[in-house]
mmCIF file of C-alpha atoms in Angstrom:
data_model
loop_
_atom_site.group_PDB
_atom_site.id
_atom_site.type_symbol
_atom_site.label_atom_id
_atom_site.label_comp_id
_atom_site.label_asym_id
_atom_site.label_seq_id
_atom_site.Cartn_x
_atom_site.Cartn_y
_atom_site.Cartn_z
ATOM 1 C CA MET A 86 10.213 50.599 -47.100
ATOM 2 C CA SER A 87 8.885 51.384 -43.699
ATOM 3 C CA ALA A 88 9.171 47.741 -42.676
ATOM 4 C CA LYS A 89 12.814 47.713 -43.720
ATOM 5 C CA GLN A 90 13.500 50.857 -41.729
ATOM 6 C CA GLY A 91 11.816 49.297 -38.752
ATOM 7 C CA ASN A 92 14.099 46.311 -39.031
ATOM 8 C CA CYS A 93 17.193 48.493 -39.145
ATOM 9 C CA GLY A 94 16.053 50.446 -36.107
ATOM 10 C CA ASN A 95 15.515 47.251 -34.133
ATOM 11 C CA ARG A 96 18.744 45.561 -35.128
ATOM 12 C CA ILE A 97 20.837 46.729 -32.162
ATOM 13 C CA ASN A 98 18.030 45.902 -29.810
ATOM 14 C CA ILE A 99 17.618 42.374 -31.158
ATOM 15 C CA LYS A 100 21.371 41.853 -31.079
ATOM 16 C CA SER A 101 21.625 42.846 -27.430
ATOM 17 C CA ILE A 102 18.551 40.805 -26.473
ATOM 18 C CA THR A 103 20.117 37.738 -28.093
ATOM 19 C CA LEU A 104 23.476 38.408 -26.449
ATOM 20 C CA TYR A 105 21.929 38.859 -23.007
ATOM 21 C CA ALA A 106 19.889 35.676 -23.433
ATOM 22 C CA LEU A 107 23.063 33.842 -24.435
ATOM 23 C CA PHE A 108 24.884 35.262 -21.398
ATOM 24 C CA VAL A 109 22.076 34.205 -19.054
ATOM 25 C CA ALA A 110 22.199 30.686 -20.520
ATOM 26 C CA VAL A 111 25.979 30.512 -20.018
ATOM 27 C CA CYS A 112 25.558 31.861 -16.448
ATOM 28 C CA LEU A 113 23.027 29.126 -15.617
ATOM 29 C CA ILE A 114 25.227 26.333 -16.973
ATOM 30 C CA ILE A 115 28.281 27.669 -15.139
ATOM 31 C CA GLY A 116 26.211 28.040 -11.969
ATOM 32 C CA TYR A 117 25.049 24.424 -12.246
ATOM 33 C CA LEU A 118 28.555 23.057 -12.883
ATOM 34 C CA GLU A 119 29.779 25.159 -9.977
ATOM 35 C CA SER A 120 27.195 23.714 -7.595
ATOM 36 C CA LEU A 121 28.552 20.252 -8.470
ATOM 37 C CA LEU A 122 32.093 21.494 -7.813
ATOM 38 C CA SER A 123 31.151 23.135 -4.505
ATOM 39 C CA ILE A 124 30.027 19.764 -3.106
ATOM 40 C CA SER A 125 33.671 18.700 -3.138
ATOM 41 C CA LEU A 126 34.640 22.059 -1.600
ATOM 42 C CA ILE A 127 32.176 21.676 1.274
ATOM 43 C CA ALA A 128 34.678 19.947 3.564
ATOM 44 C CA VAL A 129 36.973 23.000 3.340
ATOM 45 C CA ALA A 130 34.328 25.724 3.521
ATOM 46 C CA PRO A 131 30.610 24.876 3.490
ATOM 47 C CA GLY A 132 28.538 26.841 0.995
ATOM 48 C CA VAL A 133 31.444 28.572 -0.722
ATOM 49 C CA LYS A 134 31.039 28.982 -4.455
ATOM 50 C CA LEU A 135 33.440 30.412 -6.987
ATOM 51 C CA GLY A 136 30.820 32.768 -8.444
ATOM 52 C CA LEU A 137 32.051 32.356 -12.003
ATOM 53 C CA SER A 138 28.675 33.435 -13.365
ATOM 54 C CA ASN A 139 29.356 36.885 -11.920
ATOM 55 C CA ALA A 140 32.327 37.120 -14.276
ATOM 56 C CA ILE A 141 29.861 37.403 -17.160
ATOM 57 C CA ALA A 142 28.000 40.354 -15.657
ATOM 58 C CA LEU A 143 31.375 41.870 -14.836
ATOM 59 C CA THR A 144 32.471 41.587 -18.461
ATOM 60 C CA LEU A 145 29.379 43.597 -19.435
ATOM 61 C CA ILE A 146 30.045 46.183 -16.716
ATOM 62 C CA CYS A 147 33.657 46.613 -17.840
ATOM 63 C CA ARG A 148 32.395 47.168 -21.391
ATOM 64 C CA GLY A 149 30.299 50.028 -19.994
ATOM 65 C CA ASP A 150 26.958 48.201 -20.299
ATOM 66 C CA THR A 151 25.672 48.470 -16.719
ATOM 67 C CA LYS A 152 22.022 48.083 -17.791
ATOM 68 C CA GLY A 153 22.860 44.808 -19.515
ATOM 69 C CA ALA A 154 24.708 43.617 -16.416
ATOM 70 C CA TRP A 155 21.638 44.289 -14.242
ATOM 71 C CA ALA A 156 19.376 42.515 -16.729
ATOM 72 C CA VAL A 157 21.623 39.447 -17.006
ATOM 73 C CA ASN A 158 22.260 39.187 -13.250
ATOM 74 C CA ILE A 159 18.648 39.590 -12.109
ATOM 75 C CA THR A 160 17.383 37.146 -14.757
ATOM 76 C CA ARG A 161 20.114 34.684 -13.816
ATOM 77 C CA ILE A 162 19.273 34.873 -10.102
ATOM 78 C CA CYS A 163 15.531 34.369 -10.709
ATOM 79 C CA LEU A 164 16.024 31.495 -13.146
ATOM 80 C CA SER A 165 18.656 29.643 -11.123
ATOM 81 C CA ALA A 166 16.406 29.903 -8.044
ATOM 82 C CA LEU A 167 13.517 28.434 -10.062
ATOM 83 C CA LEU A 168 15.676 25.660 -11.521
ATOM 84 C CA PHE A 169 18.024 24.623 -8.716
ATOM 85 C CA GLY A 170 17.121 26.639 -5.620
ATOM 86 C CA SER A 171 14.556 27.309 -2.940
ATOM 87 C CA PRO A 172 12.775 30.538 -1.868
ATOM 88 C CA ILE A 173 15.390 31.077 0.848
ATOM 89 C CA SER A 174 18.341 30.527 -1.472
ATOM 90 C CA PHE A 175 16.666 32.964 -3.889
ATOM 91 C CA LEU A 176 16.540 35.710 -1.259
ATOM 92 C CA PHE A 177 20.159 34.995 -0.283
ATOM 93 C CA SER A 178 21.453 35.274 -3.823
ATOM 94 C CA LEU A 179 19.210 38.266 -4.558
ATOM 95 C CA ALA A 180 20.631 40.160 -1.565
ATOM 96 C CA GLY A 181 24.192 39.350 -2.600
ATOM 97 C CA GLY A 182 23.584 39.845 -6.322
ATOM 98 C CA VAL A 183 21.904 43.257 -6.082
ATOM 99 C CA ALA A 184 24.510 44.606 -3.639
ATOM 100 C CA SER A 185 27.513 43.353 -5.608
ATOM 101 C CA THR A 186 26.136 44.550 -8.969
ATOM 102 C CA ALA A 187 25.463 48.001 -7.506
ATOM 103 C CA VAL A 188 28.984 48.235 -6.079
ATOM 104 C CA ALA A 189 30.521 46.984 -9.335
ATOM 105 C CA CYS A 190 28.544 49.546 -11.372
ATOM 106 C CA ILE A 191 29.654 52.408 -9.118
ATOM 107 C CA LEU A 192 33.318 51.302 -9.110
ATOM 108 C CA SER A 193 33.343 50.844 -12.895
ATOM 109 C CA LYS A 194 32.787 54.606 -13.246
ATOM 110 C CA LEU A 195 36.122 55.244 -11.499
ATOM 111 C CA LYS A 196 39.103 55.256 -13.840
ATOM 112 C CA SER A 197 41.636 54.145 -11.223
ATOM 113 C CA VAL A 198 39.955 50.771 -10.635
ATOM 114 C CA SER A 199 40.475 47.808 -12.981
ATOM 115 C CA ALA A 200 38.344 44.678 -13.457
ATOM 116 C CA ILE A 201 40.271 42.894 -10.676
ATOM 117 C CA GLY A 202 39.491 45.601 -8.112
ATOM 118 C CA ILE A 203 35.821 45.731 -9.118
ATOM 119 C CA SER A 204 35.593 41.954 -8.843
ATOM 120 C CA ILE A 205 37.256 41.762 -5.420
ATOM 121 C CA ALA A 206 34.987 44.486 -4.031
ATOM 122 C CA GLY A 207 31.960 42.814 -5.624
ATOM 123 C CA GLY A 208 32.863 39.410 -4.174
ATOM 124 C CA ALA A 209 33.412 40.803 -0.690
ATOM 125 C CA VAL A 210 30.199 42.871 -0.729
ATOM 126 C CA HIS A 211 28.243 39.893 -2.126
ATOM 127 C CA ASN A 212 29.265 37.755 0.829
ATOM 128 C CA ILE A 213 28.694 40.520 3.399
ATOM 129 C CA PHE A 214 25.111 40.987 2.197
ATOM 130 C CA GLN A 215 24.498 37.244 2.055
ATOM 131 C CA CYS A 216 25.671 37.106 5.642
ATOM 132 C CA VAL A 217 23.253 39.922 6.546
ATOM 133 C CA ALA A 218 20.423 38.042 4.820
ATOM 134 C CA ALA A 219 21.433 34.881 6.671
ATOM 135 C CA THR A 220 21.316 36.612 10.063
ATOM 136 C CA VAL A 221 17.701 37.592 9.309
ATOM 137 C CA PHE A 222 16.646 34.035 8.420
ATOM 138 C CA VAL A 223 18.938 31.835 10.494
ATOM 139 C CA GLY A 224 20.090 33.925 13.449
ATOM 140 C CA VAL A 225 22.859 36.216 14.657
ATOM 141 C CA GLY A 226 25.236 33.262 15.072
ATOM 142 C CA VAL A 227 25.985 33.305 11.350
ATOM 143 C CA VAL A 228 28.077 36.448 11.906
ATOM 144 C CA TYR A 229 30.876 34.162 13.093
ATOM 145 C CA TYR A 230 31.219 32.948 9.546
ATOM 146 C CA LEU A 231 31.769 36.484 8.176
ATOM 147 C CA PRO A 232 35.612 36.663 8.270
ATOM 148 C CA ALA A 233 35.905 33.402 6.331
ATOM 149 C CA LEU A 234 33.234 34.578 3.873
ATOM 150 C CA LEU A 235 35.052 37.894 3.361
ATOM 151 C CA ILE A 236 38.345 36.184 2.514
ATOM 152 C CA PHE A 237 36.760 33.597 0.217
ATOM 153 C CA GLY A 238 34.685 36.312 -1.467
ATOM 154 C CA ALA A 239 37.788 38.396 -2.131
ATOM 155 C CA LEU A 240 39.798 35.397 -3.396
ATOM 156 C CA CYS A 241 37.037 34.177 -5.719
ATOM 157 C CA GLY A 242 36.513 37.787 -6.814
ATOM 158 C CA ALA A 243 40.214 38.131 -7.662
ATOM 159 C CA PHE A 244 40.035 34.919 -9.708
ATOM 160 C CA CYS A 245 36.985 36.185 -11.630
ATOM 161 C CA GLY A 246 38.629 39.590 -12.118
ATOM 162 C CA VAL A 247 41.743 38.056 -13.700
ATOM 163 C CA LEU A 248 39.489 35.925 -15.907
ATOM 164 C CA VAL A 249 37.465 38.962 -17.032
ATOM 165 C CA LYS A 250 40.665 40.860 -17.810
ATOM 166 C CA LEU A 251 41.849 38.013 -20.067
ATOM 167 C CA VAL A 252 38.431 37.859 -21.752
ATOM 168 C CA LEU A 253 38.365 41.636 -22.290
ATOM 169 C CA ASN A 254 41.789 41.528 -23.956
ATOM 170 C CA LYS A 255 40.580 38.755 -26.302
ATOM 171 C CA ILE A 256 37.430 40.741 -27.156
ATOM 172 C CA LYS A 257 39.569 43.761 -28.019
ATOM 173 C CA ILE A 258 41.638 41.701 -30.429
ATOM 174 C CA ASN A 259 38.819 39.813 -32.094
ATOM 175 C CA GLY A 260 36.209 42.558 -31.981
ATOM 176 C CA ILE A 261 33.397 40.276 -30.803
ATOM 177 C CA PHE A 262 30.213 42.132 -29.770
ATOM 178 C CA MET B 12 46.764 46.326 -11.212
ATOM 179 C CA LYS B 13 45.908 49.965 -10.711
ATOM 180 C CA LYS B 14 46.008 52.266 -7.685
ATOM 181 C CA GLY B 15 42.300 51.797 -6.953
ATOM 182 C CA ASP B 16 42.710 48.009 -6.914
ATOM 183 C CA ILE B 17 45.322 48.216 -4.169
ATOM 184 C CA ILE B 18 43.037 50.507 -2.146
ATOM 185 C CA ILE B 19 40.186 47.982 -2.526
ATOM 186 C CA ILE B 20 42.397 45.046 -1.530
ATOM 187 C CA SER B 21 43.626 46.882 1.571
ATOM 188 C CA ALA B 22 40.031 47.875 2.441
ATOM 189 C CA VAL B 23 38.880 44.238 2.241
ATOM 190 C CA ALA B 24 41.903 43.120 4.296
ATOM 191 C CA ALA B 25 41.101 45.802 6.901
ATOM 192 C CA ALA B 26 37.449 44.663 7.015
ATOM 193 C CA PHE B 27 38.657 41.069 7.513
ATOM 194 C CA VAL B 28 40.950 41.962 10.421
ATOM 195 C CA LEU B 29 38.285 44.241 11.949
ATOM 196 C CA SER B 30 35.589 41.549 11.773
ATOM 197 C CA ILE B 31 37.859 38.991 13.458
ATOM 198 C CA VAL B 32 38.841 41.444 16.213
ATOM 199 C CA LEU B 33 35.186 42.413 16.810
ATOM 200 C CA LEU B 34 34.018 38.798 16.895
ATOM 201 C CA ILE B 35 36.748 37.727 19.322
ATOM 202 C CA SER B 36 36.151 40.679 21.643
ATOM 203 C CA PHE B 37 32.389 40.029 21.742
ATOM 204 C CA SER B 38 32.453 36.249 22.049
ATOM 205 C CA LYS B 39 31.713 34.758 25.437
ATOM 206 C CA GLN B 40 31.623 31.195 26.617
ATOM 207 C CA GLY B 41 28.044 29.978 26.245
ATOM 208 C CA SER B 42 25.964 28.542 29.083
ATOM 209 C CA ARG B 43 22.982 26.799 27.488
ATOM 210 C CA VAL B 44 22.389 24.590 24.477
ATOM 211 C CA VAL B 45 19.085 25.074 22.642
ATOM 212 C CA ILE B 46 18.031 22.684 19.892
ATOM 213 C CA LYS B 47 15.126 23.650 17.673
ATOM 214 C CA GLN B 48 13.344 21.502 15.128
ATOM 215 C CA ASP B 49 10.660 23.006 12.856
ATOM 216 C CA ASN B 50 10.963 26.216 14.957
ATOM 217 C CA LYS B 51 10.001 24.330 18.132
ATOM 218 C CA ILE B 52 12.426 24.081 21.029
ATOM 219 C CA ILE B 53 12.988 20.381 21.668
ATOM 220 C CA TYR B 54 15.993 20.664 23.995
ATOM 221 C CA ASN B 55 17.246 23.331 26.404
ATOM 222 C CA LYS B 56 19.890 22.341 28.917
ATOM 223 C CA SER B 57 23.238 23.463 30.322
ATOM 224 C CA ILE B 58 26.237 23.196 28.019
ATOM 225 C CA ASN B 59 27.980 21.102 30.684
ATOM 226 C CA ALA B 60 25.398 18.324 30.475
ATOM 227 C CA ASN B 61 27.312 15.516 28.832
ATOM 228 C CA GLU B 62 24.600 14.127 26.598
ATOM 229 C CA THR B 63 23.911 12.870 23.110
ATOM 230 C CA VAL B 64 20.641 14.153 21.663
ATOM 231 C CA ASP B 65 18.907 12.328 18.837
ATOM 232 C CA THR B 66 16.307 14.505 17.059
ATOM 233 C CA GLY B 67 15.254 11.667 14.792
ATOM 234 C CA THR B 68 17.186 13.077 11.866
ATOM 235 C CA ASN B 69 20.291 14.525 13.504
ATOM 236 C CA THR B 70 22.561 13.490 16.353
ATOM 237 C CA VAL B 71 23.950 16.292 18.517
ATOM 238 C CA VAL B 72 26.790 15.575 20.916
ATOM 239 C CA ILE B 73 27.285 17.812 23.970
ATOM 240 C CA LYS B 74 30.525 17.018 25.770
ATOM 241 C CA ASP B 75 32.764 19.054 28.117
ATOM 242 C CA GLY B 76 31.263 22.407 27.060
ATOM 243 C CA ILE B 77 31.653 21.652 23.350
ATOM 244 C CA VAL B 78 28.752 20.948 21.011
ATOM 245 C CA TYR B 79 28.854 19.310 17.594
ATOM 246 C CA MET B 80 26.642 17.485 15.127
ATOM 247 C CA SER B 81 27.985 13.963 14.850
ATOM 248 C CA ASP B 82 25.466 12.601 12.381
ATOM 249 C CA ALA B 83 22.764 13.846 10.004
ATOM 250 C CA THR B 84 20.486 12.202 7.462
ATOM 251 C CA CYS B 85 20.668 15.182 5.071
ATOM 252 C CA LYS B 86 22.437 15.072 1.755
ATOM 253 C CA ASN B 87 24.821 18.032 1.994
ATOM 254 C CA GLN B 88 26.205 17.382 5.530
ATOM 255 C CA VAL B 89 26.897 21.107 6.021
ATOM 256 C CA CYS B 90 25.880 20.829 9.683
ATOM 257 C CA VAL B 91 28.270 17.934 10.360
ATOM 258 C CA ASN B 92 31.090 19.823 8.648
ATOM 259 C CA THR B 93 30.400 22.990 10.677
ATOM 260 C CA GLY B 94 32.503 21.429 13.420
ATOM 261 C CA LYS B 95 32.557 22.168 17.140
ATOM 262 C CA ILE B 96 30.927 25.190 18.761
ATOM 263 C CA SER B 97 31.169 26.453 22.328
ATOM 264 C CA LYS B 98 30.788 30.261 22.279
ATOM 265 C CA LYS B 99 27.652 32.310 22.935
ATOM 266 C CA GLY B 100 25.716 33.063 19.735
ATOM 267 C CA GLU B 101 27.341 30.294 17.701
ATOM 268 C CA SER B 102 25.059 27.865 15.920
ATOM 269 C CA ILE B 103 24.923 24.748 13.789
ATOM 270 C CA VAL B 104 22.199 24.765 11.157
ATOM 271 C CA CYS B 105 20.816 21.854 9.167
ATOM 272 C CA LEU B 106 18.498 23.501 6.637
ATOM 273 C CA PRO B 107 17.247 20.265 4.972
ATOM 274 C CA ASN B 108 16.085 18.782 8.300
ATOM 275 C CA LYS B 109 15.132 22.187 9.815
ATOM 276 C CA VAL B 110 17.308 21.575 12.864
ATOM 277 C CA ILE B 111 19.064 24.487 14.571
ATOM 278 C CA VAL B 112 21.500 24.095 17.459
ATOM 279 C CA GLU B 113 22.244 27.350 19.241
ATOM 280 C CA ILE B 114 24.362 28.310 22.213
ATOM 281 C CA GLU B 115 22.966 30.954 24.543
#
């Protein structure tokens, strides 16, 4: 009896753990595919990435699960640094990731902002903080890259925001998670 | 699209314009080219010295006050694609080969 009750009590927990793990796995795969894609983008803008994996954390944030978004994002950043990155790239993405998740969480509490707005702000803030991290490691000269980073961050953010909006509508209809 | 979204978009656009204006107003023509490899300065000369510097891994061309990386052995070629620099504070970085070209 008590064992059964224990199982029932843990069910939500296990479900969310599994979901988060699934999300992290999807994030990593998307991140890897993206890094292949960004090689072809390098001629246009070196280092620019679409940031599709942020769309997953954003989906969680828009569903009101900010804790889950933090968990998925931080795990994703650590794992992708271990798998594909270097210590420096880890610090870069950590700076951007923490700042953009914080901004997205704060903005999600406001009713007048939709997923697109949250995503644009997140993308812009992500790139600003990466630029700040880069000035620490590389030098002040990186600041010259900031305007381009801001615009690309906002554009990629808008793309992710539209994507999240479509996903959220589908979730509403199908009632997944 | 909601009201807040438009405010955010205009804020980002304002930040973009502001950053460009600030960067242009603070940028000055550089005077010296400094090339560092493994955090050691291996080259420090006037920007008007028309020279081609070979660091062993990267080739830096300095010509008519403009500096660019013409060749690099690294895989990603970010430094080569950075293009030409001439203003104070600008830099070309090749992380794989640990080569930094700065203008002072």
